[in-house]
C-alpha positions as semicolon CSV with decimal commas, in nm:
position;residue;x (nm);y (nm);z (nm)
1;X;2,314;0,809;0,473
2;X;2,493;0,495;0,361
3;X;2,186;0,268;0,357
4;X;2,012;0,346;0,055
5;X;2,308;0,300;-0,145
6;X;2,351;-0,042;0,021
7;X;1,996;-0,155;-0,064
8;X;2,089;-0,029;-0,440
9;X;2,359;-0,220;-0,466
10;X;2,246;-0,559;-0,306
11;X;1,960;-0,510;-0,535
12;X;2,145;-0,478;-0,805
13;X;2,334;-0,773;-0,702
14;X;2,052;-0,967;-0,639
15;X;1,888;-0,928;-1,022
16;X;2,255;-1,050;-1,128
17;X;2,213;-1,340;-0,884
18;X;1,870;-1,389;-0,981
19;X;1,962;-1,379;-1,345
20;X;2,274;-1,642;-1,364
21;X;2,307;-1,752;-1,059
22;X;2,041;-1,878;-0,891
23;X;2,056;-1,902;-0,468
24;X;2,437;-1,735;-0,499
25;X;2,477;-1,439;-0,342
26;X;2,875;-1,414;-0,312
27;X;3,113;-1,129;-0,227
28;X;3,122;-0,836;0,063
29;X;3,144;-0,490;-0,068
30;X;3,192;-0,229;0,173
31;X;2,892;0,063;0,233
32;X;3,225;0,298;0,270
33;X;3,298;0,252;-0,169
34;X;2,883;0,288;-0,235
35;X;2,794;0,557;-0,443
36;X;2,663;0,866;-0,363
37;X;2,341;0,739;-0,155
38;X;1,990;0,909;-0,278
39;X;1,645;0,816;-0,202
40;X;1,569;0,762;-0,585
41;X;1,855;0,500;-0,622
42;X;1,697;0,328;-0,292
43;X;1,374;0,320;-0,441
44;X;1,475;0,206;-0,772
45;X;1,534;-0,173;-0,566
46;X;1,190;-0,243;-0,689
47;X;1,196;-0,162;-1,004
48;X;1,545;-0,374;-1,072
49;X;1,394;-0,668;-0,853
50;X;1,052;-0,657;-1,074
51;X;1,263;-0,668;-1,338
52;X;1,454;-1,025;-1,245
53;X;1,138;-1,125;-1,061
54;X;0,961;-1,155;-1,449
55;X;1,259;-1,418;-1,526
56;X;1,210;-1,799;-1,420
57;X;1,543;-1,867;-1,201
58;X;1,495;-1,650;-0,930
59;X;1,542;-1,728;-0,582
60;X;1,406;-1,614;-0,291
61;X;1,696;-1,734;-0,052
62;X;1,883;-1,477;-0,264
63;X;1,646;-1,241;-0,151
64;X;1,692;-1,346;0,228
65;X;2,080;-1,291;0,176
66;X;1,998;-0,912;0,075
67;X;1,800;-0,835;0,365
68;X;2,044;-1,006;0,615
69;X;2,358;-0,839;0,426
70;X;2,166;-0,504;0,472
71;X;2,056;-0,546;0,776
72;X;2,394;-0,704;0,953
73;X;2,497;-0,306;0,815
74;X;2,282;-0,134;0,949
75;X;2,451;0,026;1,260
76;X;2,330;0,305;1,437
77;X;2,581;0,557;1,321
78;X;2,479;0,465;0,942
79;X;2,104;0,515;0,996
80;X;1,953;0,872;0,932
81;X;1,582;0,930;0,893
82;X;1,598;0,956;0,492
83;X;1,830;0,644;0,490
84;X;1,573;0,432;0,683
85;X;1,288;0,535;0,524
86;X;1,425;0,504;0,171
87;X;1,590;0,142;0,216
88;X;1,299;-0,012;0,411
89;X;1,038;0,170;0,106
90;X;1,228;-0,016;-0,151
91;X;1,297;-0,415;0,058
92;X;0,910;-0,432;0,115
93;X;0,823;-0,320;-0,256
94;X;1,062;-0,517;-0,400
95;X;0,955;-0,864;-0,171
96;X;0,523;-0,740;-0,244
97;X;0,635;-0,768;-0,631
98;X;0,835;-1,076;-0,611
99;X;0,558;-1,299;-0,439
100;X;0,313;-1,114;-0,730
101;X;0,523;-1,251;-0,981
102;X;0,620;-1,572;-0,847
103;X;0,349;-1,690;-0,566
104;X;0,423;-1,753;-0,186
105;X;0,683;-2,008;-0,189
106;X;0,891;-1,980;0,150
107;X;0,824;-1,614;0,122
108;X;0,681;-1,618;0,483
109;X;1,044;-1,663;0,607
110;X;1,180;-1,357;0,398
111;X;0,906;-1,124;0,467
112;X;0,949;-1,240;0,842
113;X;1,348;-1,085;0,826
114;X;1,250;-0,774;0,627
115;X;0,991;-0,726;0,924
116;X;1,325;-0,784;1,150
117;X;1,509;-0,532;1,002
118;X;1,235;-0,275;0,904
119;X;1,243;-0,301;1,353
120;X;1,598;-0,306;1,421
121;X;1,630;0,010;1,157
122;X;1,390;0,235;1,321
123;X;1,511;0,126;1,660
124;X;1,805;0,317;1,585
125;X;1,711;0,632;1,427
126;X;1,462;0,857;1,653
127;X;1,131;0,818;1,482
128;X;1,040;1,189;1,558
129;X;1,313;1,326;1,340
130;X;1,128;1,166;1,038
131;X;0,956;1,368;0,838
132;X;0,597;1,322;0,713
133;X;0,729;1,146;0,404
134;X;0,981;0,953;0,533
135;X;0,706;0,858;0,810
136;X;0,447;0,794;0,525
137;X;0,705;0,537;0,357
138;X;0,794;0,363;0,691
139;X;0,441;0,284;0,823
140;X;0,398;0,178;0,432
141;X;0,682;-0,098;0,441
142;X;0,571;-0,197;0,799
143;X;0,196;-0,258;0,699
144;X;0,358;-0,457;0,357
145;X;0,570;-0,687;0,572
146;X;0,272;-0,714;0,812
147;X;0,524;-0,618;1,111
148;X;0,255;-0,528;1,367
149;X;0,483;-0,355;1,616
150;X;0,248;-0,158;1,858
151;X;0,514;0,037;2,013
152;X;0,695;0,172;1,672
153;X;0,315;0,203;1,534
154;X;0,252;0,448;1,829
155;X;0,532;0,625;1,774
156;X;0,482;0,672;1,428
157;X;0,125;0,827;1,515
158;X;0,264;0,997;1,772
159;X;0,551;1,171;1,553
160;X;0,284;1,214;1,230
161;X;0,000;1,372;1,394
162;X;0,217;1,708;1,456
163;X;0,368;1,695;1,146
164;X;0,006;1,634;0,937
165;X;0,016;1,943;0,786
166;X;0,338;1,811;0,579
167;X;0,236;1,496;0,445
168;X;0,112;1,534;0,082
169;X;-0,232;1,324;-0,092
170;X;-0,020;1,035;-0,157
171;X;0,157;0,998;0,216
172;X;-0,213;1,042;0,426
173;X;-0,342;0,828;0,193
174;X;-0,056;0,579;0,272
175;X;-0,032;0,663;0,636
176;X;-0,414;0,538;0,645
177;X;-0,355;0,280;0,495
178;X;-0,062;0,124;0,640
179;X;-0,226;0,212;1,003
180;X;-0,590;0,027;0,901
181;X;-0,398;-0,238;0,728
182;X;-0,210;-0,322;1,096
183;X;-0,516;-0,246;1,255
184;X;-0,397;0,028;1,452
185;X;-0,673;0,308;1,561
186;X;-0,523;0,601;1,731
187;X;-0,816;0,802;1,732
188;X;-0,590;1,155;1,707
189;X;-0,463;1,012;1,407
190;X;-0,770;0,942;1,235
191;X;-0,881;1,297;1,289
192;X;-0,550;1,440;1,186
193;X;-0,613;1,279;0,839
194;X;-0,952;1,316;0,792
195;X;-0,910;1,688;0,860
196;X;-0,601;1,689;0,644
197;X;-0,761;1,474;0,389
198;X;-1,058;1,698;0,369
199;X;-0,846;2,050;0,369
200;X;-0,628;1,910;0,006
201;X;-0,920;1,644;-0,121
202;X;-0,905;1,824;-0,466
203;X;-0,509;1,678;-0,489
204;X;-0,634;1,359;-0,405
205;X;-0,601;1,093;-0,760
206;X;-0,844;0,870;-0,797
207;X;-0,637;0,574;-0,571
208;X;-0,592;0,807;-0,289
209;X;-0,907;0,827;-0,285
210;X;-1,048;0,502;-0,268
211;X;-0,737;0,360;-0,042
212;X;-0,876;0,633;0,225
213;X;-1,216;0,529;0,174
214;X;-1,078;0,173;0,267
215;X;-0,885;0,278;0,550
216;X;-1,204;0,457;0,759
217;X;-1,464;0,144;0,670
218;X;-1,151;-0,145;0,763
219;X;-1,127;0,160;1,121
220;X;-1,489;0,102;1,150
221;X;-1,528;0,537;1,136
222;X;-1,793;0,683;0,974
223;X;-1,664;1,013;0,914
224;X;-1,950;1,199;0,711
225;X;-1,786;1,506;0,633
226;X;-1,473;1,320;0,472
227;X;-1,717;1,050;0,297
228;X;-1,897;1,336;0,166
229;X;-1,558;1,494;0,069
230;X;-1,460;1,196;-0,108
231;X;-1,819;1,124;-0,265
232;X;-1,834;1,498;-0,411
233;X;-1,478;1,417;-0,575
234;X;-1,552;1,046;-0,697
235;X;-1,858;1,239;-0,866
236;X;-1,637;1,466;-1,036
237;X;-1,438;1,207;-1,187
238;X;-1,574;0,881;-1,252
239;X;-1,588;0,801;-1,605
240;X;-1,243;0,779;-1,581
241;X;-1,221;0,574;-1,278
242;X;-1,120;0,189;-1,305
243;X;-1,366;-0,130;-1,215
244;X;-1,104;-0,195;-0,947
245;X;-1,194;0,204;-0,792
246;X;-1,563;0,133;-0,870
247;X;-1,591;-0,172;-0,679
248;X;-1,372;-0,036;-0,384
249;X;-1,532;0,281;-0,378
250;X;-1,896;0,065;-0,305
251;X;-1,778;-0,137;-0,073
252;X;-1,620;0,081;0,149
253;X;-1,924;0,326;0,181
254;X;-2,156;-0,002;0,203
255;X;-1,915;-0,081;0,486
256;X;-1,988;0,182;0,689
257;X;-2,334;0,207;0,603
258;X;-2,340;0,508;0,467
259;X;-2,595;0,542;0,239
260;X;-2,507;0,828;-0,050
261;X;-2,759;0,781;-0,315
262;X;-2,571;0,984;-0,614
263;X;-2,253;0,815;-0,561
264;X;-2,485;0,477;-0,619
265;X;-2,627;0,591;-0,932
266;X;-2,342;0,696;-1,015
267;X;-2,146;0,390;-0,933
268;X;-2,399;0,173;-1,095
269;X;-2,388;0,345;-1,376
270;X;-2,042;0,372;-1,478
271;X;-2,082;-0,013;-1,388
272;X;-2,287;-0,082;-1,661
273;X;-2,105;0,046;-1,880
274;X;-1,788;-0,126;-1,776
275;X;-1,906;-0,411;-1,672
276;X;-1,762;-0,627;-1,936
277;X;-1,356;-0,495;-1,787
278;X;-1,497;-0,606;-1,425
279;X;-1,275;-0,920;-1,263
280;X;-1,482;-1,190;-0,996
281;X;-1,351;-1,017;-0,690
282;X;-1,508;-0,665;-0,837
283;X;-1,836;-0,822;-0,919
284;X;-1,892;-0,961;-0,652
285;X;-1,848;-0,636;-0,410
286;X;-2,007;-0,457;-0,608
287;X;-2,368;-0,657;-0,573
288;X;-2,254;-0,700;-0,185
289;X;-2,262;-0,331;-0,163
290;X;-2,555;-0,285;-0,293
291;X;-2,733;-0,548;-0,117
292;X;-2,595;-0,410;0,236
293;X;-2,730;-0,071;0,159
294;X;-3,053;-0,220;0,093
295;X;-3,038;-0,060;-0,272
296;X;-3,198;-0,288;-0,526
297;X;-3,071;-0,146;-0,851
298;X;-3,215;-0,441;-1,119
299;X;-3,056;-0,284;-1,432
300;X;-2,708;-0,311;-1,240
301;X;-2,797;-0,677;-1,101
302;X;-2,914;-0,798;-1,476
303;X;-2,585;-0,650;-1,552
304;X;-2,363;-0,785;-1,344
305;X;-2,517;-1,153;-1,357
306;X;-2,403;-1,216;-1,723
307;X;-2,023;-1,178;-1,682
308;X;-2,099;-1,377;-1,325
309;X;-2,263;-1,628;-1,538
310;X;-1,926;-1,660;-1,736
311;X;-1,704;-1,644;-1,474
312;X;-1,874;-1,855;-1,281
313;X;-1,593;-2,094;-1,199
314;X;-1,321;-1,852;-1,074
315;X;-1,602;-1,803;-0,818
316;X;-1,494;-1,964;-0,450
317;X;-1,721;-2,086;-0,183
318;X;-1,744;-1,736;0,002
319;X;-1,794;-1,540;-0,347
């Protein structure tokens, strides 16, 4: 597959660009002279493109001239399942990091031609000959680019929910993700990765576990035997869990309603003690969930209300 070795190397050329020559994007190289293509030198885009995007002379038109070099190369005879996947995993990480660094801009145009592409790629490769990965990291870059394709979505369900048993922590974390994030709720696939989820829960980090958490209260499903699968883990390890996976972790059970009263105490009390590493957005889910669950926890509430006190005026109108 000549793709990912294509994305490398317009990557490559767009840090250069990016560097010392801002908006120029000059030169046609052929995907016939690219090195030997590999999924790691696809995904490595992002890493080069964070690099530039830390610099103060980038350019996002630059970045538009990457995707439309890549994708006037994509032809069908270039595009295998690995290739795809590996090219489109690296264009939507590298374009998520950019606008991090650098703010919105006209980034609505680019991410609207990396949602062109990520369509006209899978188009020509037969979605069922993915495999669970390489379906993992293509529902991923869709749900980035917020390319809300219902037929390639249904596909994609369609072509994970026999190959489940593949997908590792990570990819049915992402696959739940990406799917919730586009708001797509194929009920089959929702089982498949609860049941999944629940059969391999010890593999799942602390960030798979919280983005799945996400992904069943943004579906609306109150899966009890998975919430309880992910409480009983979150138990396990929270004092080294993040305010970020804290505050998540609250609001997505508080979401559903579902009421586990050690994962609470728990929550509130790692809380308490990190209270003073907590950011507005954390704080203020955090007393949300609480207050949905109809759990009045005062030590937690005098807690949180000193930092609120001093952060008062990153606070907007809905916070």
């Amino acid at each position: 597959a000549r793709v990912p070795a294509l994305a490398w190397r317009m990557a490559t050329r767009w840090v250069r660009a990016a560097v010392h020559k801002p908006g120029a994007l000059t030169g046609q190289q052929s995907p016939r002279s690219a090195p030997s293509a590999s999924r790691g030198a696809a995904w490595s885009l992002s890493d080069e493109v964070e690099a530039a995007g830390a610099r103060p002379c980038g350019s996002t038109a630059v970045g538009r001239g990457v995707v439309r070099e890549v994708s006037a190369r994509l032809l069908p005879d270039e595009c295998s399942p690995t290739g795809v996947a590996g090219a489109l995993h690296s264009l939507a990480s590298a374009h998520r990091r950019r606008g991090r660094v650098r703010g919105s801009g006209d980034g609505g145009a680019l991410y609207a031609e990396v949602a062109a592409l990520t369509e006209r790629a899978v188009t020509f490769a037969q979605i069922h000959a993915f495999r669970a990965q390489e379906l993992a990291s293509t529902a991923w870059a869709l749900a980035v680019v917020q390319c809300s394709h219902a037929p390639l979505l249904a596909a994609i369900s369609s072509a994970a929910i026999p190959t489940r048993c593949e997908f590792n922590a990570q990819g049915l974390a992402n696959m739940a993700w990406a799917m919730a994030k586009l708001r797509e709720s194929d009920e089959q696939l929702i089982a498949a990765i609860s049941s999944e989820a629940r059969a391999r829960i010890c593999n799942f980090k602390a960030q798979e576990l919280t983005t799945t958490a996400w992904s069943f209260a943004t579906w609306r499903c109150a899966d009890a035997p998975l919430l309880d699968a992910i409480a009983s883990q979150a138990l396990r390890r929270m004092p080294t869990w993040l305010p970020q996976d804290l505050a998540n972790t609250a609001w997505s059970f508080a979401t559903l309603r579902y009421q586990h009263q050690p994962l609470l105490d728990a929550i509130a009390c790692e809380a308490m003690i990190k209270i003073s590493e907590y950011k507005v957005q954390e704080l203020v889910h955090t007393a949300l969930a609480f207050a949905k669950v109809g759990v009045c926890h005062m030590p937690l509430m005098e807690a949180i209300s000193s930092p609120s006190l001093r952060q008062i005026s990153n606070f907007t109108l809905q916070g």
